[in-house]
Coordinates of C-alpha atoms and ligand atoms in Angstrom, one line a residue:
M1 CA 161.8 32.7 174.0
N2 CA 162.4 29.0 173.5
Q3 CA 160.7 26.9 170.8
K4 CA 158.3 25.2 173.3
A5 CA 157.2 28.5 174.8
R6 CA 156.6 30.0 171.3
F7 CA 154.4 27.1 170.4
S8 CA 152.3 27.3 173.5
A9 CA 152.0 31.1 173.2
W10 CA 150.9 30.6 169.6
G11 CA 148.4 27.9 170.8
L12 CA 146.9 30.3 173.3
F13 CA 146.7 33.1 170.7
K14 CA 145.0 30.7 168.2
R15 CA 142.4 29.5 170.8
G16 CA 141.6 33.1 171.6
L17 CA 140.8 34.0 168.0
T18 CA 139.1 30.8 166.9
R19 CA 136.2 28.7 168.1
S20 CA 138.5 25.8 169.1
H21 CA 138.0 26.1 172.8
W22 CA 139.7 24.1 175.5
P23 CA 138.2 20.6 175.7
R24 CA 135.5 20.2 178.4
V25 CA 136.8 19.0 181.7
W26 CA 133.7 16.8 182.2
D27 CA 130.7 16.1 180.0
H28 CA 127.1 16.9 180.5
H29 CA 125.0 13.8 181.0
E30 CA 121.3 13.1 181.0
L31 CA 120.1 12.1 184.5
R32 CA 119.9 8.3 184.6
D33 CA 116.8 6.6 186.1
S34 CA 119.0 4.9 188.6
Y35 CA 122.4 5.1 190.1
D36 CA 124.2 2.8 192.6
V37 CA 125.2 5.8 194.7
V38 CA 123.8 9.4 194.7
I39 CA 126.0 11.9 196.4
V40 CA 124.3 15.2 197.5
G41 CA 126.6 18.2 197.3
G42 CA 129.3 19.0 194.7
G43 CA 131.9 20.4 197.1
V44 CA 135.3 18.8 197.9
H45 CA 133.7 16.2 200.2
G46 CA 131.1 15.0 197.6
L47 CA 133.6 15.0 194.7
A48 CA 136.3 13.3 196.7
T49 CA 133.9 10.6 197.8
A50 CA 132.9 10.1 194.1
Y51 CA 136.5 9.9 193.0
Y52 CA 137.6 7.4 195.7
L53 CA 134.5 5.3 195.1
A54 CA 135.5 5.0 191.5
R55 CA 139.2 4.8 191.9
N56 CA 139.6 2.7 195.1
H57 CA 136.5 0.5 194.8
G58 CA 135.5 0.4 191.1
I59 CA 132.0 1.8 191.9
T60 CA 131.4 4.2 189.0
N61 CA 127.6 4.3 188.5
V62 CA 127.6 7.3 190.7
A63 CA 125.8 10.7 190.5
V64 CA 126.9 13.9 192.3
V65 CA 123.9 16.2 192.4
E66 CA 124.7 19.8 193.1
K67 CA 122.0 22.4 193.3
S68 CA 124.3 25.2 192.1
Y69 CA 127.7 24.8 190.5
I70 CA 130.5 22.7 191.9
G71 CA 132.5 24.4 194.7
S72 CA 129.8 27.1 195.2
G73 CA 129.2 26.2 198.9
G74 CA 131.6 25.8 201.7
S75 CA 134.4 24.7 199.3
G76 CA 134.5 28.1 197.7
R77 CA 134.0 30.0 200.9
N78 CA 136.8 29.0 203.3
T79 CA 140.3 30.1 204.0
A80 CA 141.9 26.9 202.6
I81 CA 144.1 26.0 205.6
V82 CA 145.4 22.5 205.9
R83 CA 146.8 21.1 209.2
S84 CA 146.6 18.1 211.6
N85 CA 147.6 19.7 214.9
Y86 CA 144.4 18.7 216.6
L87 CA 143.8 18.2 220.3
T88 CA 142.5 14.6 220.5
P89 CA 144.3 11.5 219.2
E90 CA 141.3 10.6 217.0
G91 CA 141.2 14.1 215.5
S92 CA 145.0 14.3 214.9
K93 CA 145.2 10.9 213.3
F94 CA 142.2 11.6 211.0
Y95 CA 143.5 15.1 209.8
D96 CA 147.0 13.7 209.5
R97 CA 145.8 11.3 206.8
S98 CA 144.2 14.3 205.0
V99 CA 147.6 16.2 205.1
E100 CA 149.2 13.0 203.6
L101 CA 146.5 12.9 200.9
Y102 CA 147.0 16.6 200.1
E103 CA 150.8 16.1 199.8
H104 CA 150.2 13.7 196.9
L105 CA 147.0 15.2 195.5
A106 CA 148.5 17.1 192.6
A107 CA 150.2 14.0 191.3
D108 CA 147.2 11.8 192.1
L109 CA 144.7 14.0 190.2
N110 CA 147.3 15.3 187.6
F111 CA 146.1 18.8 188.6
N112 CA 148.1 21.5 190.3
V113 CA 146.3 22.1 193.5
M114 CA 149.0 24.5 194.7
F115 CA 149.4 22.9 198.2
E116 CA 152.1 24.9 200.0
Q117 CA 153.4 23.6 203.3
R118 CA 154.3 26.9 204.7
G119 CA 154.0 25.9 208.3
H120 CA 151.2 26.7 210.7
M121 CA 151.8 28.8 213.8
T122 CA 149.2 29.2 216.6
L123 CA 150.1 32.0 218.9
A124 CA 149.7 31.8 222.7
H125 CA 149.1 35.1 224.4
S126 CA 148.5 33.8 227.9
D127 CA 149.9 31.1 230.2
S128 CA 146.7 29.1 229.8
S129 CA 146.8 29.0 226.0
L130 CA 150.5 28.1 226.2
R131 CA 149.5 25.1 228.4
T132 CA 146.9 24.1 225.7
M133 CA 149.6 24.4 223.0
R134 CA 151.9 22.1 225.0
W135 CA 149.1 19.6 225.4
R136 CA 148.3 19.7 221.7
A137 CA 152.0 19.3 220.8
E138 CA 152.3 16.2 223.0
V139 CA 149.2 14.6 221.6
N140 CA 150.4 15.4 218.1
K141 CA 153.9 13.9 218.8
L142 CA 152.4 10.7 220.1
Q143 CA 150.7 10.4 216.7
G144 CA 154.0 11.0 214.9
I145 CA 152.9 14.6 213.8
D146 CA 155.5 17.3 213.6
S147 CA 154.3 19.8 216.2
S148 CA 156.1 21.6 219.0
V149 CA 156.0 24.7 221.2
I150 CA 158.4 27.5 220.2
G151 CA 159.3 30.8 221.9
P152 CA 159.2 34.5 220.7
E153 CA 162.7 34.5 219.1
E154 CA 161.9 31.6 216.8
I155 CA 158.5 33.1 216.1
K156 CA 160.2 36.4 215.1
S157 CA 162.6 34.5 212.7
L158 CA 159.7 32.7 211.1
A159 CA 157.4 35.7 210.8
P160 CA 159.4 38.9 211.2
F161 CA 156.4 41.2 210.7
L162 CA 154.7 40.0 213.9
D163 CA 154.9 42.3 216.9
T164 CA 156.8 40.1 219.4
S165 CA 157.6 43.0 221.7
D166 CA 156.0 43.4 225.2
H167 CA 154.0 46.4 224.0
P168 CA 150.8 44.8 222.6
R169 CA 147.7 44.3 224.7
Y170 CA 148.1 40.6 224.2
P171 CA 151.9 40.0 224.0
I172 CA 153.1 36.8 222.2
L173 CA 154.4 34.4 224.7
G174 CA 155.0 31.4 222.5
A175 CA 153.3 29.3 219.7
L176 CA 152.4 25.9 218.6
W177 CA 154.5 25.3 215.5
H178 CA 153.4 22.8 212.9
P179 CA 155.6 22.7 209.8
P180 CA 153.4 20.4 207.6
G181 CA 150.5 22.8 207.8
G182 CA 149.8 25.2 205.0
I183 CA 147.4 26.4 202.4
V184 CA 145.9 25.0 199.2
R185 CA 144.1 26.5 196.2
H186 CA 140.5 25.6 197.1
D187 CA 138.9 25.7 193.6
A188 CA 141.8 23.7 192.1
V189 CA 141.0 21.0 194.6
V190 CA 137.4 21.0 193.6
W191 CA 138.1 21.0 189.9
G192 CA 140.8 18.4 190.2
Y193 CA 138.5 15.9 192.0
A194 CA 135.7 16.7 189.6
R195 CA 137.8 16.1 186.5
A196 CA 139.4 12.9 187.9
A197 CA 136.0 11.5 189.1
A198 CA 134.4 12.3 185.7
A199 CA 137.2 10.6 183.8
L200 CA 136.4 7.4 185.8
G201 CA 132.7 7.5 184.8
V202 CA 131.1 9.5 187.6
H203 CA 128.2 11.8 186.5
I204 CA 128.4 15.3 187.9
H205 CA 125.0 17.0 187.7
Q206 CA 125.2 20.7 188.4
G207 CA 122.0 22.8 188.7
T208 CA 120.3 19.7 190.1
E209 CA 118.7 20.1 193.5
L210 CA 117.7 17.2 195.8
T211 CA 114.0 17.9 196.7
G212 CA 113.1 14.7 198.6
I213 CA 114.2 11.2 199.7
E214 CA 111.8 8.2 199.5
V215 CA 112.4 5.6 202.2
E216 CA 110.8 2.2 201.8
S217 CA 110.8 -0.3 204.7
G218 CA 113.6 1.6 206.5
R219 CA 115.8 1.8 203.4
V220 CA 116.6 4.5 200.9
A221 CA 114.7 3.9 197.6
V222 CA 114.5 7.1 195.6
A223 CA 116.4 10.4 195.4
Q224 CA 113.9 13.1 194.1
T225 CA 115.6 15.9 192.3
S226 CA 114.6 19.1 190.4
R227 CA 115.4 17.1 187.2
G228 CA 113.6 13.9 188.0
D229 CA 113.6 10.9 190.3
I230 CA 116.6 8.6 190.7
A231 CA 116.1 5.0 192.0
T232 CA 119.0 4.2 194.3
S233 CA 119.8 2.2 197.4
T234 CA 122.5 4.6 198.6
I235 CA 122.5 8.3 199.3
V236 CA 125.4 10.2 200.8
N237 CA 124.7 13.6 202.3
C238 CA 127.9 15.6 201.7
T239 CA 126.4 19.1 202.1
A240 CA 127.4 22.0 204.4
G241 CA 124.9 24.6 205.4
W242 CA 122.0 22.4 204.3
A243 CA 123.1 19.2 206.1
S244 CA 120.2 19.1 208.6
L245 CA 117.6 20.0 205.9
V246 CA 118.8 17.2 203.6
A247 CA 118.9 14.7 206.5
K248 CA 115.3 15.7 207.4
M249 CA 114.2 14.5 204.0
A250 CA 115.2 11.0 205.0
G251 CA 113.6 11.5 208.5
V252 CA 117.0 11.8 210.2
R253 CA 117.5 14.5 212.8
L254 CA 121.0 15.9 213.2
P255 CA 122.3 17.9 216.2
I256 CA 123.6 20.8 214.0
I257 CA 123.3 24.6 214.2
T258 CA 124.4 26.5 211.1
R259 CA 126.4 29.7 211.7
P260 CA 128.3 31.9 209.2
L261 CA 132.0 32.4 209.4
Q262 CA 133.3 35.6 207.8
A263 CA 136.6 36.0 206.0
A264 CA 138.3 38.7 203.9
V265 CA 141.1 39.3 201.5
T266 CA 143.4 42.2 200.9
E267 CA 145.1 43.6 197.8
P268 CA 148.1 41.6 196.7
V269 CA 151.6 42.7 197.9
R270 CA 155.1 41.2 197.7
Q271 CA 155.6 38.0 199.7
F272 CA 156.4 38.8 203.4
L273 CA 154.4 36.3 205.4
H274 CA 155.5 32.7 204.9
P275 CA 153.6 30.7 207.6
V276 CA 149.9 30.6 208.4
V277 CA 149.5 32.6 211.6
V278 CA 146.6 32.0 214.1
S279 CA 145.7 34.0 217.2
G280 CA 142.9 32.5 219.3
S281 CA 142.8 35.4 221.7
L282 CA 142.5 37.9 218.8
H283 CA 140.0 35.7 217.0
T284 CA 141.9 35.8 213.7
Y285 CA 144.1 33.8 211.3
V286 CA 146.0 35.0 208.3
S287 CA 148.0 33.5 205.4
Q288 CA 149.5 35.0 202.3
T289 CA 148.5 33.4 199.0
A290 CA 150.9 32.7 196.1
R291 CA 149.3 35.8 194.4
G292 CA 150.3 38.0 197.4
E293 CA 146.9 38.6 199.0
L294 CA 146.4 38.3 202.7
V295 CA 143.5 36.0 203.5
F296 CA 142.0 36.5 207.0
G297 CA 139.3 34.6 208.8
A298 CA 137.7 34.9 212.2
S299 CA 135.4 33.0 214.6
V300 CA 131.9 31.9 213.6
D301 CA 129.3 34.7 214.0
P302 CA 127.5 34.4 217.4
F303 CA 124.1 33.6 215.8
A304 CA 122.5 31.0 213.6
S305 CA 122.0 32.1 210.0
Y306 CA 122.1 31.0 206.4
S307 CA 123.5 34.4 205.3
T308 CA 126.8 34.4 203.3
R309 CA 127.2 38.2 203.4
G310 CA 130.0 40.1 205.1
S311 CA 129.3 42.7 207.8
L312 CA 130.9 46.1 208.6
E313 CA 131.2 45.0 212.2
F314 CA 133.3 42.0 211.2
A315 CA 135.6 44.2 208.9
T316 CA 136.3 46.8 211.6
G317 CA 136.8 44.1 214.4
L318 CA 139.1 42.1 212.1
A319 CA 141.2 45.2 211.2
T320 CA 141.6 46.1 214.9
H321 CA 142.8 42.7 215.8
V322 CA 145.1 42.2 212.9
L323 CA 146.8 45.5 213.5
E324 CA 147.7 44.4 217.0
L325 CA 149.5 41.5 215.5
M326 CA 151.1 43.2 212.5
P327 CA 151.0 47.0 212.9
A328 CA 153.1 47.4 209.7
I329 CA 150.2 46.5 207.4
S330 CA 148.0 49.4 208.4
K331 CA 148.0 50.9 204.9
M332 CA 146.9 47.7 203.1
R333 CA 143.4 47.7 201.6
M334 CA 140.8 45.1 202.1
L335 CA 139.3 44.0 198.7
R336 CA 136.6 41.6 199.5
Q337 CA 134.8 39.9 202.3
W338 CA 132.5 36.9 202.4
A339 CA 131.0 34.3 204.7
G340 CA 130.8 30.5 204.6
L341 CA 128.2 28.4 206.4
C342 CA 129.5 26.2 209.2
D343 CA 127.4 23.3 210.5
M344 CA 128.4 23.3 214.2
T345 CA 127.9 20.1 216.3
P346 CA 127.8 20.1 220.1
D347 CA 131.3 18.6 220.4
F348 CA 133.0 20.3 217.4
G349 CA 133.5 16.9 215.7
P350 CA 132.0 16.0 212.3
I351 CA 129.2 13.5 211.9
I352 CA 130.4 10.9 209.4
G353 CA 128.8 7.4 209.2
P354 CA 125.6 5.5 208.7
T355 CA 122.2 6.6 210.0
P356 CA 119.1 4.8 211.3
V357 CA 117.9 4.7 207.6
D358 CA 119.6 1.9 205.7
G359 CA 121.6 3.3 202.8
F360 CA 121.5 6.9 204.0
Y361 CA 125.0 8.0 205.0
V362 CA 126.2 11.4 206.3
D363 CA 129.4 13.3 205.9
V364 CA 128.4 16.5 207.6
G365 CA 128.8 18.8 210.6
W366 CA 132.3 19.9 209.8
G367 CA 132.0 23.2 211.6
T368 CA 135.1 25.2 210.8
Y369 CA 137.2 22.1 209.8
G370 CA 135.6 21.1 206.6
F371 CA 137.9 22.0 203.7
K372 CA 141.0 20.5 205.2
A373 CA 139.2 17.2 205.8
G374 CA 137.9 16.8 202.2
P375 CA 140.4 14.2 201.0
V376 CA 140.3 11.9 204.1
A377 CA 136.5 12.2 204.4
G378 CA 136.1 11.3 200.7
E379 CA 138.4 8.3 201.1
S380 CA 136.8 7.1 204.3
V381 CA 133.2 7.6 203.1
A382 CA 133.9 5.7 199.9
E383 CA 135.4 2.9 202.0
M384 CA 132.3 2.8 204.2
V385 CA 129.9 2.8 201.3
A386 CA 131.9 0.0 199.6
N387 CA 132.2 -2.1 202.7
G388 CA 128.9 -1.2 204.4
R389 CA 130.5 -0.2 207.7
P390 CA 132.8 2.7 208.9
G391 CA 136.5 2.1 209.0
S392 CA 138.6 2.8 212.2
L393 CA 139.6 6.4 211.2
I394 CA 136.0 7.6 211.2
E395 CA 134.4 5.3 213.9
P396 CA 134.7 7.9 216.6
F397 CA 132.7 10.4 214.6
G398 CA 129.4 8.5 214.2
L399 CA 126.0 9.9 214.8
E400 CA 125.3 7.5 217.6
R401 CA 127.9 9.2 219.9
F402 CA 125.3 11.8 220.7
H403 CA 123.0 9.1 222.2
A404 CA 125.9 7.1 223.7
G405 CA 127.5 10.2 225.3
T406 CA 130.9 9.5 223.7
L407 CA 131.6 13.0 222.5
T408 CA 134.9 14.0 220.8
A409 CA 135.8 17.2 222.6
E410 CA 137.6 18.8 219.6
K411 CA 136.8 22.4 220.5
G412 CA 140.3 23.0 221.8
A413 CA 141.7 22.5 218.4
A414 CA 139.6 25.2 216.7
A415 CA 141.7 27.8 214.9
V416 CA 140.2 30.5 217.0
G417 CA 137.8 30.4 220.0
H418 CA 134.1 30.0 219.2
Ligands
PYC1 O1 140.6 24.9 211.6 O2 142.4 25.8 210.7 C1 141.2 25.7 210.9 C2 140.4 26.8 210.3 C3 140.8 27.9 209.7 C4 139.7 28.6 209.3 C5 138.6 27.9 209.7 N1 139.1 26.8 210.4

């Protein structure tokens, strides 16, 4: 053991035996009577917004109010896939900026977020899905995104455990291959943003629930919370699952239906699956974490609910589909399953922008795309709050599109059919 390692091992041992705990990552603060900006929701979107407000615009009198603990909502209940191979030019451009931010996030936040660009492969099992993959690849290439259609031989060399023979019910005909896609450690992203935002002066109030919003003469005036009222001229709704309920407090109606999306994880095994693999026809996607577990997800449940529990129906359906793709893993054991809440909009695009109430902004409606968008959404919302108007990356995703009829049509880029 070298000298440095011995010191750090000794340091660990000492901390275990004494009361000299690790320094707090952020401090507890009393709730101020007023803040310049109140962000509702302590997930990746809320914390990233707070961080970029402080870092890029010098706005630090900011509170993040979170009714539970940070990362306890959608940010802790997803499958942590990052990609930008979307179907529309607006979507591809937007998510590509997120991939770019993720690439530099560990250095930016001085926190290892474990972003692994393992490549992202969306399988096509029919001629029509192959056609959609070609369409997506061409849209992506025009935006400068690395994305192309590959055949079964290349698929086999990238993921040897996939059954690429002609035996399965849904044979693999080709795939959309997106090398920059990958996975990230979701709680590290949340903690990294929280620590960096707090270091710049942002107050993070966990266990603090927003209970109401006072609007005076068409403008946000007070954020009412379970710990007291906050006078403020700006509230940003960065919640998932509760987005429409929070918006209703300001008198704003959102076209959102909340549906659970279930996921599951297996016991850890040796690394054998490098890329993220998605099959729309089989309603599943799978990646292997650095720890060796396989993480699976599926489509959203076919009903509206706020339940975050897993179901036996999901587990058996998932196992059936996954074994069609990778028969060799039939002996692996599933350890846990969970559900996250997805706020689905009519066109599968987010709602990010101002609202008819002055000073009330929304960053909501992420459906099944939320976690990967955290960094770019935070950067863009911070810019909008600082400048008072949305920048060009988020302009297509405003609330007014549902009145104007300029929908985004991003359903075709969903990981799996919904
Ligand atoms: O859009 O890649 C995706 C995704 C994976 C899980 C949920 N959404």
